[in-house]
Amino acid sequence: MSRFLPLLQRFLLLASLLFAAGFCWVQRDTLAQAAQLTLWQAAFVFTGYFACYCLNALMACQVQWSRGTRPRLWEMLVINSYASLLGYATVMRAGYYGGKVWFYQQRYGLAASVSLGLQGWVSLLVLAANAWFGLGYGLWLQWSGQLRLPWVHWALVFGTLALVVALVALLFGLAAQSWLPERVQRWLANIRAVVASTSWREVLTLQAQAMLTIPLQALSLGVLCQVFGLPVPLPYLLLMAVVSNLSLVIALTPSNLGVRELVLWQLLRELGLPDVTLVGVLMVDRMLQFVLLSGLSIAGYQLLHRGTKPV
């Protein structure tokens, strides 16, 4: 297994790059519109998303720091980026979670059930933070008469909140179910241990950090909309960031490709903007994120593997 898994990772990474290359070729006319970006605008977009990735890495580090593992921020940043690339070769984020499980095991000695528990808890907190922000901010906009929000926003917000509540209830409700396979029971036990050992202060800190990514994403999207001449108001940009994050609950395609874009397109249609331009913005946004993830992964790949040991 110690030899097979690195080969599988390389195969998935190659498949991800080939998939992205094919996608860019098919959408080459749309993506060519990225030439409208100036150097400063591109740098602003990259900086915004890089700050988001750093916050996500910090959240993953904090969950482990409070439980005795001491990963460094740059390590988690590269691991998250590398795992995100693997997600382009698999559905349901299997490559993303599988890549992180392997690195956690090789670099930090964490069992798969423990690392899945940590990742599952962080994912639930991030989804909950976005859902609460979307609910509160959306209700305020609706009641103040500033914006009439489309059904897709409310469907994702309430759907995510229901999912988080159901998963937590299911997690503790299955505690005494002996009919479950031993590996599943061990995984559930580790998640329960992580949840039980998390203080309210830590929960609030992690959710505040998750909410900080929302305006950063909104600013990056705002620059792209400005370049393409789309008059998208700031409240809608914030909602775009929220909906983009919540669309992960229906990540049925590789790296949620197409699902995220469809949800954002449905949201932006309420502004009466031209469909062709909307598609251009969303495709260029996806391409820039992929370029940033690839750069971080390639830059840190060898550094990470110097510290891993075959199991």
mmCIF file of C-alpha atoms in Angstrom, residues 54 57-58 61 65 71-78:
data_model
loop_
_atom_site.group_PDB
_atom_site.id
_atom_site.type_symbol
_atom_site.label_atom_id
_atom_site.label_comp_id
_atom_site.label_asym_id
_atom_site.label_seq_id
_atom_site.Cartn_x
_atom_site.Cartn_y
_atom_site.Cartn_z
ATOM 1 C CA CYS A 54 -4.663 30.612 4.224
ATOM 2 C CA ALA A 57 -5.488 26.124 6.313
ATOM 3 C CA LEU A 58 -5.426 27.997 9.635
ATOM 4 C CA CYS A 61 -4.307 23.682 11.860
ATOM 5 C CA TRP A 65 -3.167 22.138 17.487
ATOM 6 C CA PRO A 71 1.198 21.040 11.695
ATOM 7 C CA ARG A 72 2.643 24.215 10.241
ATOM 8 C CA LEU A 73 0.461 26.651 8.353
ATOM 9 C CA TRP A 74 2.374 26.383 5.074
ATOM 10 C CA GLU A 75 2.135 22.576 5.226
ATOM 11 C CA MET A 76 -1.638 22.667 5.608
ATOM 12 C CA LEU A 77 -1.909 25.268 2.845
ATOM 13 C CA VAL A 78 -0.058 22.999 0.421
#
